[in-house]
Coordinates of C-alpha atoms in Angstrom, one line a residue:
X1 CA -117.3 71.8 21.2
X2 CA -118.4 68.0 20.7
X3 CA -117.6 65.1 23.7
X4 CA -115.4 63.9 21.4
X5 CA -113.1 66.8 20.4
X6 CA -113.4 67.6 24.2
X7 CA -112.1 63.7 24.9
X8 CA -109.7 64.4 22.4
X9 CA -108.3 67.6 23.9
X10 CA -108.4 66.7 27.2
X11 CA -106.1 63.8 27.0
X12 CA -103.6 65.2 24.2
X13 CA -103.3 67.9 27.4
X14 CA -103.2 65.0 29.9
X15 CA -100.3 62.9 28.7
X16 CA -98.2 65.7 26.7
X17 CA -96.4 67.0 29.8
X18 CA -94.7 65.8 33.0
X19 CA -97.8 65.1 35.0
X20 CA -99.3 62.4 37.1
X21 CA -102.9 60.9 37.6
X22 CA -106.1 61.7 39.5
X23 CA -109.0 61.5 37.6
X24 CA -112.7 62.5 37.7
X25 CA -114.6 60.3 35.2
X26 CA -118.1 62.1 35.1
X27 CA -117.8 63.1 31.7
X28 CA -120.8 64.5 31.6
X29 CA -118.8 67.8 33.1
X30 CA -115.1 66.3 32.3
X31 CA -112.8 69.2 32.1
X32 CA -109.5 70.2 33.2
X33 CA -106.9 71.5 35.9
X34 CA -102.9 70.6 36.0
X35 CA -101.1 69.8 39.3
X36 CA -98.4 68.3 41.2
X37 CA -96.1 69.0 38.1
X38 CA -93.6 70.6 36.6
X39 CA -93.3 72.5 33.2
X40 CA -95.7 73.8 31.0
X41 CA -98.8 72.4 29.7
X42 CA -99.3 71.6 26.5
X43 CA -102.4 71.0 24.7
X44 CA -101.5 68.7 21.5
X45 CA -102.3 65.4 21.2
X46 CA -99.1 63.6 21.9
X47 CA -98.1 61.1 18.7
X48 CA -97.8 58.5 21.2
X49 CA -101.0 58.3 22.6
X50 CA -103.5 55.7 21.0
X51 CA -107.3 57.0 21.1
X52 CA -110.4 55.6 19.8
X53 CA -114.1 55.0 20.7
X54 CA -115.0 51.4 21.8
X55 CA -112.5 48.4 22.6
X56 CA -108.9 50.8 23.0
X57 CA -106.5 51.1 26.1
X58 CA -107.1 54.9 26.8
X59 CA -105.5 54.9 29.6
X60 CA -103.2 51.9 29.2
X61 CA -102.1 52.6 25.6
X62 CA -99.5 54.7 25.9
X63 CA -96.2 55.0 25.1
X64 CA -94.4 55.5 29.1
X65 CA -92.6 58.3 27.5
X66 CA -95.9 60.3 27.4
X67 CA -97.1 59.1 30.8
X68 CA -97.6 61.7 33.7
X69 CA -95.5 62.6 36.0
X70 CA -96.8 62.6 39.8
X71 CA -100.8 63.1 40.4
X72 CA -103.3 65.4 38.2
X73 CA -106.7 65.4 38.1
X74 CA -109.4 66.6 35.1
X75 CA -111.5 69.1 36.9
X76 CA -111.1 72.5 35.4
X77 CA -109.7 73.9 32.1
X78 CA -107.3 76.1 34.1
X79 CA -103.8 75.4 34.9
X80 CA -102.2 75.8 38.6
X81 CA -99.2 76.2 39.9
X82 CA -96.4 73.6 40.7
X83 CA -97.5 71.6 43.7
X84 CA -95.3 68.9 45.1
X85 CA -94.2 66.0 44.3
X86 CA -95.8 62.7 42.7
X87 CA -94.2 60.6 45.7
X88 CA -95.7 63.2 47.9
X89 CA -99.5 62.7 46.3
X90 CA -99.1 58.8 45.9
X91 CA -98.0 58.7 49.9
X92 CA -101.1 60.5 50.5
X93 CA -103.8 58.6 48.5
X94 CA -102.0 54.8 49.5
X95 CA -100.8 55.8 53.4
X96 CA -102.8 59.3 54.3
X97 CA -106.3 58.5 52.7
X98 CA -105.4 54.8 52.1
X99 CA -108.9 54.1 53.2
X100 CA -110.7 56.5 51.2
X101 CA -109.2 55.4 48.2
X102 CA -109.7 51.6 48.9
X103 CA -112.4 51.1 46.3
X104 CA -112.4 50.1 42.4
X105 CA -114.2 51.2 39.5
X106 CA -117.3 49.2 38.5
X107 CA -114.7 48.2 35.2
X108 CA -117.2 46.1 33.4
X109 CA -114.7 44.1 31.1
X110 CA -112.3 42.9 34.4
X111 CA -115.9 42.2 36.1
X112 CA -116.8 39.6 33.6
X113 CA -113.4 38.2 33.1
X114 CA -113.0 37.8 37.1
X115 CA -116.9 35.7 37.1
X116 CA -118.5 39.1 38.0
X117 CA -115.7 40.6 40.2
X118 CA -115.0 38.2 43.0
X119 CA -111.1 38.3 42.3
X120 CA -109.1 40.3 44.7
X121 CA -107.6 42.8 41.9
X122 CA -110.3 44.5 40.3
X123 CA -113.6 43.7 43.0
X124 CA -114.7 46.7 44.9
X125 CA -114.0 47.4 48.4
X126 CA -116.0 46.0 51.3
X127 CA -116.4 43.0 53.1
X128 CA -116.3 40.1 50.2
X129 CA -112.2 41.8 49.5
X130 CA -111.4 42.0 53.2
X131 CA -112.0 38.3 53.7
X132 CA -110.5 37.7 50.1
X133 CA -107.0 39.6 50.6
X134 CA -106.7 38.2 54.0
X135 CA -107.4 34.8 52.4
X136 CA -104.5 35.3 50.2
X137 CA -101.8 36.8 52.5
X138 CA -102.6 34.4 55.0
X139 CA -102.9 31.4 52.8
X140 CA -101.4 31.7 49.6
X141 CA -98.9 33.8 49.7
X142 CA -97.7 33.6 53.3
X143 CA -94.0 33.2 53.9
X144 CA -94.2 29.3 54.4
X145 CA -95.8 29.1 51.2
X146 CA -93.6 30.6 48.9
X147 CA -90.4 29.0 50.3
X148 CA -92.5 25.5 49.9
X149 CA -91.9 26.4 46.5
X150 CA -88.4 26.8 46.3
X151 CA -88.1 23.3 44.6
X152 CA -90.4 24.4 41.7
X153 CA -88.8 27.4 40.9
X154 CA -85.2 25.9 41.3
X155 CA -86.2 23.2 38.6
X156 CA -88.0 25.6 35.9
X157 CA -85.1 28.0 36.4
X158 CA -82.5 24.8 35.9
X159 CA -84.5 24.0 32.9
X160 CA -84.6 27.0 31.3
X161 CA -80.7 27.1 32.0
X162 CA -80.3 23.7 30.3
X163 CA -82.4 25.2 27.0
X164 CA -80.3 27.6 26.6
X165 CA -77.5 25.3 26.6
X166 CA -78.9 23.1 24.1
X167 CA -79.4 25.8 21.8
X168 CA -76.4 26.9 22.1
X169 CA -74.4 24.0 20.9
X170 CA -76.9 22.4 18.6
X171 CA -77.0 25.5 16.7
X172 CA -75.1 27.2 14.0
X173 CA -76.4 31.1 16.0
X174 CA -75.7 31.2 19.1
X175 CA -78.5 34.2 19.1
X176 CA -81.0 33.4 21.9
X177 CA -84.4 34.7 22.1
X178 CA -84.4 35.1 25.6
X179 CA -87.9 37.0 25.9
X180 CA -89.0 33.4 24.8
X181 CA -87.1 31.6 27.5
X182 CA -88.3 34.0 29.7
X183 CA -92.2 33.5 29.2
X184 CA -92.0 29.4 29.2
X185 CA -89.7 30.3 32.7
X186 CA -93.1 32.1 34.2
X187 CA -95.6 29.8 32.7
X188 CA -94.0 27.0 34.2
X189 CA -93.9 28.2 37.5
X190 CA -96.9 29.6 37.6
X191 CA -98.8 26.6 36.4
X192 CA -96.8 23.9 39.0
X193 CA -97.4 26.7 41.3
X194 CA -101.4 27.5 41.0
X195 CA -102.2 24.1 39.1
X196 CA -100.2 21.3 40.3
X197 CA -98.5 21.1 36.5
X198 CA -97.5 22.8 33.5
X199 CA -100.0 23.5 30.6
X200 CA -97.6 24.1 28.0
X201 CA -100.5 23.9 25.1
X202 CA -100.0 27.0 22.6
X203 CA -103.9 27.5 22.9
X204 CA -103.6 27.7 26.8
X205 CA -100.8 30.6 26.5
X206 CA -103.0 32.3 23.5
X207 CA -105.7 32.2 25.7
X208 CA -103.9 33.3 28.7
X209 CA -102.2 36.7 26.6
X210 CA -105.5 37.6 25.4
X211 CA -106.9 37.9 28.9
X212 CA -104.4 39.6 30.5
X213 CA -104.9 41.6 27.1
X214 CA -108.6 42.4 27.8
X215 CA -107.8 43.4 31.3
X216 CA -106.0 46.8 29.7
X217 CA -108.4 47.9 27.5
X218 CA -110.6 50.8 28.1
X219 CA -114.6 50.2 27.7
X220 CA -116.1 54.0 27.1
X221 CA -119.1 52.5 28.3
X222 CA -118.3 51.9 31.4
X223 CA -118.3 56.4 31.6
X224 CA -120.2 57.2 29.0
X225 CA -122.7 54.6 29.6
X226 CA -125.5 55.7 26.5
X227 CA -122.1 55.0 24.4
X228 CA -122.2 51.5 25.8
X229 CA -123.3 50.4 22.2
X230 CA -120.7 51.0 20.5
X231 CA -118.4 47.7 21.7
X232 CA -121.2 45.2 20.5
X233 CA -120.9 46.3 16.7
X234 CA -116.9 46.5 17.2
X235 CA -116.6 43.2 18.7
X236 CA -115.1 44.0 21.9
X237 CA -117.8 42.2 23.8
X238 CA -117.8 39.3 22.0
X239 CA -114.8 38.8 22.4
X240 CA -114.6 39.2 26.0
X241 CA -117.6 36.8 25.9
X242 CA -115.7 34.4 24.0
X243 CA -112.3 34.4 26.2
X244 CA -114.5 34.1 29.7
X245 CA -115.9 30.8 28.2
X246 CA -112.9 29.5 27.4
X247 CA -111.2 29.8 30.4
X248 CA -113.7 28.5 32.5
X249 CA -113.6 25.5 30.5
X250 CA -110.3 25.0 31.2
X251 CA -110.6 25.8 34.8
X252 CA -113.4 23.8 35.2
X253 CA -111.1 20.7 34.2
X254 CA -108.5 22.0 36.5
X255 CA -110.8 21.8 39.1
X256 CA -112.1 18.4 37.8
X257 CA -108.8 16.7 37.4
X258 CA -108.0 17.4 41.4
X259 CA -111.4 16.5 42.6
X260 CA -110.8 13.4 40.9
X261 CA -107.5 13.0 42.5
X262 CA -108.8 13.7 45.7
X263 CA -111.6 11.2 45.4
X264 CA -109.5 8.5 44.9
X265 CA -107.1 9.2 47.9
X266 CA -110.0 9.7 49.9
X267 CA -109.8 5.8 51.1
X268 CA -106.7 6.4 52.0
X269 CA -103.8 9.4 52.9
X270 CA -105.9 12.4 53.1
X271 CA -105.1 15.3 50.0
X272 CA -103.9 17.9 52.4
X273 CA -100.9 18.3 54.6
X274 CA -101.0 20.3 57.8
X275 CA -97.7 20.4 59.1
X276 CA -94.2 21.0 58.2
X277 CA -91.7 20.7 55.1
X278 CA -94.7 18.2 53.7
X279 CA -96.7 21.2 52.2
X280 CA -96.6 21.2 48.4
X281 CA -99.8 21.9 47.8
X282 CA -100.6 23.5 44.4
X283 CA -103.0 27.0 45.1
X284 CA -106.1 24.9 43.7
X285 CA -105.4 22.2 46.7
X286 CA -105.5 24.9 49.3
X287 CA -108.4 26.5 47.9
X288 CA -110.2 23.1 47.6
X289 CA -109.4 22.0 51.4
X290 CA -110.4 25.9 52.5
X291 CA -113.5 25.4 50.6
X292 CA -113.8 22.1 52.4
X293 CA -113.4 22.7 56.0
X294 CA -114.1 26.0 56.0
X295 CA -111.1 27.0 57.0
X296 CA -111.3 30.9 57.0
X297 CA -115.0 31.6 58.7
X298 CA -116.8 32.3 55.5
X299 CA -118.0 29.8 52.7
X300 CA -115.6 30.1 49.2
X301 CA -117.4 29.1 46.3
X302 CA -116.3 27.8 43.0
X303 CA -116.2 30.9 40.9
X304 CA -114.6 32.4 44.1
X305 CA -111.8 29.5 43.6
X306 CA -111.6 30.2 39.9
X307 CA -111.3 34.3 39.9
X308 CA -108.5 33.6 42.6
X309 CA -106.4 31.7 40.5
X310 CA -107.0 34.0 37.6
X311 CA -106.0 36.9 39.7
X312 CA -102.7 34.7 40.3
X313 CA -102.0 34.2 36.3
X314 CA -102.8 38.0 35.9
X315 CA -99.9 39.2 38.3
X316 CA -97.8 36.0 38.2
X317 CA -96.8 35.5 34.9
X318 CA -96.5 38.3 32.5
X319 CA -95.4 40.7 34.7
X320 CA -93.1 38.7 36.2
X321 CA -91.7 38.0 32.9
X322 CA -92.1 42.1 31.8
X323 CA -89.7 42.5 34.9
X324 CA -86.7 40.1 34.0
X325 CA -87.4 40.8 30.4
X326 CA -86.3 44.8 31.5
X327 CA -83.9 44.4 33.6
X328 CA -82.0 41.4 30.7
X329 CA -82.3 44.6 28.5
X330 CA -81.0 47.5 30.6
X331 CA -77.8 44.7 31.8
X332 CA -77.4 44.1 27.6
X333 CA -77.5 48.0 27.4
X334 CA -74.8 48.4 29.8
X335 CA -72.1 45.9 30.0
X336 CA -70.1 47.6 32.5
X337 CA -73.1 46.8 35.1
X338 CA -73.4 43.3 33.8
X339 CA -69.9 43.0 34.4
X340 CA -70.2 43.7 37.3
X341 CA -73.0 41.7 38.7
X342 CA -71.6 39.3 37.2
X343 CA -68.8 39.4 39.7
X344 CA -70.5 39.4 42.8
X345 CA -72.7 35.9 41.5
X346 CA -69.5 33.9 40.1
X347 CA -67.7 34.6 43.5
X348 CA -70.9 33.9 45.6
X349 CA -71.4 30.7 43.2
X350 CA -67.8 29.8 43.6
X351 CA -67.8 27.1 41.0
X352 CA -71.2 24.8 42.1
X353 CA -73.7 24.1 39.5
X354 CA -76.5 26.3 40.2
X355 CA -77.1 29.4 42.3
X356 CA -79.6 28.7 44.9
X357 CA -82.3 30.7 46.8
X358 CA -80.0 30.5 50.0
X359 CA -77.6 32.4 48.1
X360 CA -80.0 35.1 47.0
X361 CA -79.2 36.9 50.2
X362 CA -75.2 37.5 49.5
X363 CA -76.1 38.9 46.3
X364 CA -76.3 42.4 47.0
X365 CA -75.7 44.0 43.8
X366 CA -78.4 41.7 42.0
X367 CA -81.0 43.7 44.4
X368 CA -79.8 47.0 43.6
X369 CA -79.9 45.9 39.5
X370 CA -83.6 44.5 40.1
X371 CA -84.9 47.8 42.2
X372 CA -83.0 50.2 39.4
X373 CA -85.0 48.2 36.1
X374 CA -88.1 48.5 38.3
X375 CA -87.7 52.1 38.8
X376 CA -87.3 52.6 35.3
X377 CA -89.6 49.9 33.7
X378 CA -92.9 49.2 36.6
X379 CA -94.5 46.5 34.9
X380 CA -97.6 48.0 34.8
X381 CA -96.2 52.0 34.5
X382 CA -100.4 53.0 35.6
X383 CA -101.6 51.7 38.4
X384 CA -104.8 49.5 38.3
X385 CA -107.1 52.8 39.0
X386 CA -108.6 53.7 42.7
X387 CA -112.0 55.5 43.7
X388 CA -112.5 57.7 46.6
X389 CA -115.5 56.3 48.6
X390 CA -115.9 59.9 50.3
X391 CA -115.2 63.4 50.2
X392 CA -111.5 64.5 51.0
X393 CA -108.7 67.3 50.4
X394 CA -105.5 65.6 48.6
X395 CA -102.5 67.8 48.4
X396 CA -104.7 70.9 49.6
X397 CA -107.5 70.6 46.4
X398 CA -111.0 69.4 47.5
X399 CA -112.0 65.8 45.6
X400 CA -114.8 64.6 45.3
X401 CA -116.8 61.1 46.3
X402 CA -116.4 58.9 43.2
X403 CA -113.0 60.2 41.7
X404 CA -111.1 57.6 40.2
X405 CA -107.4 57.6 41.1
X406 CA -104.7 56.4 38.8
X407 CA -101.3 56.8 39.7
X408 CA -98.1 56.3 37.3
X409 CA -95.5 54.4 39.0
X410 CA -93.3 55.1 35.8
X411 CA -93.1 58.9 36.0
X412 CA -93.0 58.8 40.1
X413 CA -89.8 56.7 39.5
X414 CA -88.2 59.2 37.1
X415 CA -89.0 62.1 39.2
X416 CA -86.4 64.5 39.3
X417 CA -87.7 65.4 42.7
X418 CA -87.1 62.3 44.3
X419 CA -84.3 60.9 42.1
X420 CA -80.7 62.0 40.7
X421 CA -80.5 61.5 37.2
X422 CA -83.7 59.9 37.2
X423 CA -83.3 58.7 33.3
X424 CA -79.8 57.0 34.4
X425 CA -79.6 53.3 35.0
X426 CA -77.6 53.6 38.1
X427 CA -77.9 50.1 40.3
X428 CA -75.8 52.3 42.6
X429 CA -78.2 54.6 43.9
X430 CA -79.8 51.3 46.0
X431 CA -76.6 49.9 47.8
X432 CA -76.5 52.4 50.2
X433 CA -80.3 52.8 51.2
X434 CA -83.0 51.2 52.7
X435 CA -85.5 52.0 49.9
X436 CA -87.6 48.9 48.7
X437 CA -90.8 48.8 46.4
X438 CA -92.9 46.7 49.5
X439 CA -94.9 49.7 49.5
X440 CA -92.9 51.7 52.4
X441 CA -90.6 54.0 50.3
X442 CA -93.4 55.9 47.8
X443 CA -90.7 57.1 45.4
X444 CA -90.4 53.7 44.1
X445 CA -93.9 52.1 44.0
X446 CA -94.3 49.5 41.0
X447 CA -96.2 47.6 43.3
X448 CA -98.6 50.4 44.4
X449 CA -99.0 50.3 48.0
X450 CA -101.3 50.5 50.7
X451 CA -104.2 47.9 51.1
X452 CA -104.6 47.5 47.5
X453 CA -100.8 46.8 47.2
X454 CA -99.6 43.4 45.4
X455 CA -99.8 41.0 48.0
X456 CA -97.4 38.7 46.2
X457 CA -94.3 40.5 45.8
X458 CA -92.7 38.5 47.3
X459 CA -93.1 35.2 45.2
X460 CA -92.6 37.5 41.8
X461 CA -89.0 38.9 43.8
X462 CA -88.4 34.8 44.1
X463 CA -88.5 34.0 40.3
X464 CA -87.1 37.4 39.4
X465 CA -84.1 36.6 41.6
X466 CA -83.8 33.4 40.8
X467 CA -83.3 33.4 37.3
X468 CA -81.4 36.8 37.2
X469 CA -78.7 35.2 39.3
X470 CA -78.5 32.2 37.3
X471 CA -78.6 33.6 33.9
X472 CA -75.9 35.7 34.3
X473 CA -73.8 32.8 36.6
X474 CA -73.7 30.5 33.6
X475 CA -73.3 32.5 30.4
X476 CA -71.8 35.3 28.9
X477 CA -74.0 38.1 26.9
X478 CA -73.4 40.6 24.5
X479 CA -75.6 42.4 21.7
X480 CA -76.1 40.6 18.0
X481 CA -73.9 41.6 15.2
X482 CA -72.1 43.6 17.3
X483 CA -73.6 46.4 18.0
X484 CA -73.0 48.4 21.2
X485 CA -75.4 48.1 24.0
X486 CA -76.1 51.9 24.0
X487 CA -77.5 51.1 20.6
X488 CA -80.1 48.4 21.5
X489 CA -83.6 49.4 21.2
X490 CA -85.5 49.7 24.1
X491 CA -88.7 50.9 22.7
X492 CA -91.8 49.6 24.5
X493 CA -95.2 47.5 23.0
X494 CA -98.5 48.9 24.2
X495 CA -100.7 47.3 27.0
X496 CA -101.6 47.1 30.4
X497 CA -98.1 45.6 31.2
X498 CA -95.7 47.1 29.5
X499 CA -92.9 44.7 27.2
X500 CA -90.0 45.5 24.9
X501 CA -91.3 46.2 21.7
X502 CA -89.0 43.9 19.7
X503 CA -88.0 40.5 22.1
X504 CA -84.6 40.3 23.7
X505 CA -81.6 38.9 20.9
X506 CA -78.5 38.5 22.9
X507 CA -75.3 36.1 21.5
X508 CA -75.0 33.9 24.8
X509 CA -71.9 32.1 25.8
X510 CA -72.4 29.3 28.1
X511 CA -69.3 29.2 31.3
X512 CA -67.2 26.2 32.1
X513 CA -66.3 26.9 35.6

């Protein structure tokens, strides 16, 4: 049988039944063994799945229907009995062997678009990401941090309010695009955030979709390296070539435009503030003065600077947006639960203009709605992939150095295991429990876990809140040309993060209170 009928097999086997990910990327003696699952396996290609050599998402460019549920590895031909659950296998490879599985592929694509892997995402494990991570947690996106940007995401959230209102009654529809909304709500952060100010140029947001783009698609050669080839004559690495120029250029005038702030303050108030409620630093400030003053024991460099703020655009903005843009969808779905949350804002709101971030807390129900869509819809349903850096038993099978780990967040969510109903969007199941996706409670993981967890969680849980609340504070929404919510289509668009296929139409209604 040829690599590529043996490719092809392989992974019609691998995402055709209820399976999960671990997986063993030596092709040169790929095969197959089924694990951690239940049902039976099946060997057909399934018509979801996307699979081509050169520049495709093989692993990425699915439909979640198709994805895997809990852990399996490709290793032998043979199939195994059930094992476990995909909670179970994710709690040991990000708590038990955290460690061992601490390490990234070499992924050659993400390498070039992070100025040869000095990000925090994608770089490999050792000393360079210790420093890096802790340089993130402790100055980024500490606690003081975040809540210095309460004011920034108060405004975009109050402007994106106000657009909707404008629409609303200077049009003839009163059909909103809310995906729309949504994206300029996450841009705008994220740029006043990260840059100081919004970059609200089409090209920049072109530029900025085609990256995170890149980042999801699957370069053969990076395991089958004599097949490396074959993405210079299908354009793939031009065009990664192409999009890493352009945004260094722009970062480079990022970069430029505060240096040339800070040299003209320099005769007089210093750039940086060390104290207090003053800090409204944008991330390229705190990098610059780190840089600077050497501020965290190790020099930072420029490309260092620029791959960090990438790494903030890559999680900041479109799955931030992925996440509201799901749980919008399953509220229009079910009006009975929008109804509902609706309730528990308008009372908390009690008639005042806007619904703050010190009124997040009393909102109970809105955490319940948020954890339920991210159960359901992970922004990105596969995991950015792991490697073992040594020999060790997982779930009682003996894996090898080098295995690459991928784990699906999406099917460890619908697990029947772990969940009742699991395909039920019940915001219910959450009042009553302590279960949180911070990386504690492996059932619900759309933020993996473990040291290569998402250190920012809690500025995407900021915006997501934010706007949730205050969307459904100030209007009213129902499905276009009425139709029922049960018949709205919640198909899903391929990629790396995972949108609605077709954006969010809703017929809003603005309040008077």
């Amino acid at each position: 049988m040829s690599l590529v009928s043996d490719l092809w097999s392989c992974f019609g086997a691998l995402f055709g039944g209820n399976m999960g990910v671990v997986v063993d990327l030596d092709l040169s003696k790929i095969s197959f063994e089924r694990s951690f699952s239940s049902g039976s396996l099946r060997g057909e290609l399934h018509p979801d799945v996307w699979f081509c050599l050169g520049g495709c998402s093989m692993f990425w460019a699915v439909n979640t229907e198709a994805i895997a549920l809990g852990v399996f590895r490709v290793w032998s031909w043979k199939a195994v009995p059930d094992h476990g659950s995909g909670d179970e296998a994710a709690q040991e490879i990000m708590k038990t062997h955290d460690l061992t599985f601490s390490d990234r592929p070499n992924l050659s694509i993400a390498s070039k678009l992070f100025y040869e892997a000095k990000d925090v995402g994608f770089v490999r494990y050792g000393e360079y990401w210790r420093r890096m991570r802790s340089l993130c947690v402790l100055q980024l996106l500490n606690n003081k941090r975040v809540r210095s940007f309460c004011a920034v995401r108060e405004e975009e959230t109050a402007l994106m309010i106000e657009k909707i209102k404008q629409f609303c009654s200077s049009s003839s529809s009163t059909t909103v695009n809310l995906s729309e909304m949504l994206v300029s709500l996450t841009n705008g952060v994220v740029c006043r955030v990260a840059l100081g100010r919004k970059h609200s140029e089409r090209k920049f947001k072109e530029l900025l979709g085609e990256f995170v783009e890149l980042l999801g698609v699957f370069n053969l050669g990076d395991y089958i390296p004599w097949l490396a080839w074959v993405n210079s004559f299908n354009g793939l690495y031009k065009r990664v070539d192409r999009v890493v120029k352009e945004l260094d250029d722009f970062l480079v005038s990022v970069v430029e435009e505060h240096m040339d702030l800070r040299r003209e303050k320099s005769g007089g108030e210093r750039a940086d503030h060390d104290g207090g409620d003053e800090i409204q630093q944008d991330f390229v400030d705190v990098l610059l003065d780190i840089q600077r003053d050497n501020k965290v024991g190790f020099p930072v460099d420029r490309d260092s600077i620029k791959a960090l703020i990438l790494d903030m655009f890559a999680a900041g903005t479109d799955t931030t947006y992925s996440a509201l843009e799901w749980v919008l969808a399953e509220l229009l779905k079910h009006p009975k639960v929008l109804k509902e949350l609706q309730n528990e804002v308008r009372r908390i709101g009690n008639g005042k203009q806007y619904i703050t971030e010190n009124d997040l807390e009393k909102i109970h129900y809105l955490k319940a709605v948020i954890k339920e869509a991210m159960r359901l819809h992970p922004p990105i349903p596969l995991l950015v992939p792991r490697r073992s850096t040594q020999d060790v038993k997982l779930m009682g099978y003996d894996i090898a150095a080098g295995t690459q780990v991928i784990t699906s967040a999406w099917a460890i969510g619908r697990d029947p295991l772990s969940w009742d109903e699991p395909e039920e969007f019940r915001p219910e199941r959450f009042l009553n429990t302590s279960i949180d996706f911070k990386g504690h409670d492996f059932e619900l993981i759309p933020f993996g876990a473990g040291r290569r967890g998402c250190p920012g969680i809690q500025f995407a849980m900021a915006v997501d809140e934010l706007a949730l609340a205050n969307l459904v504070y100030k209007f009213d929404f129902a499905v276009p040309n009425g139709a029922r919510g049960e018949d709205l289509d919640m198909s899903e668009a391929i990629g790396l993060t995972v949108h609605k296929r077709s954006p969010i139409l809703a017929v809003v209604t603005p309040c008077s209170f």
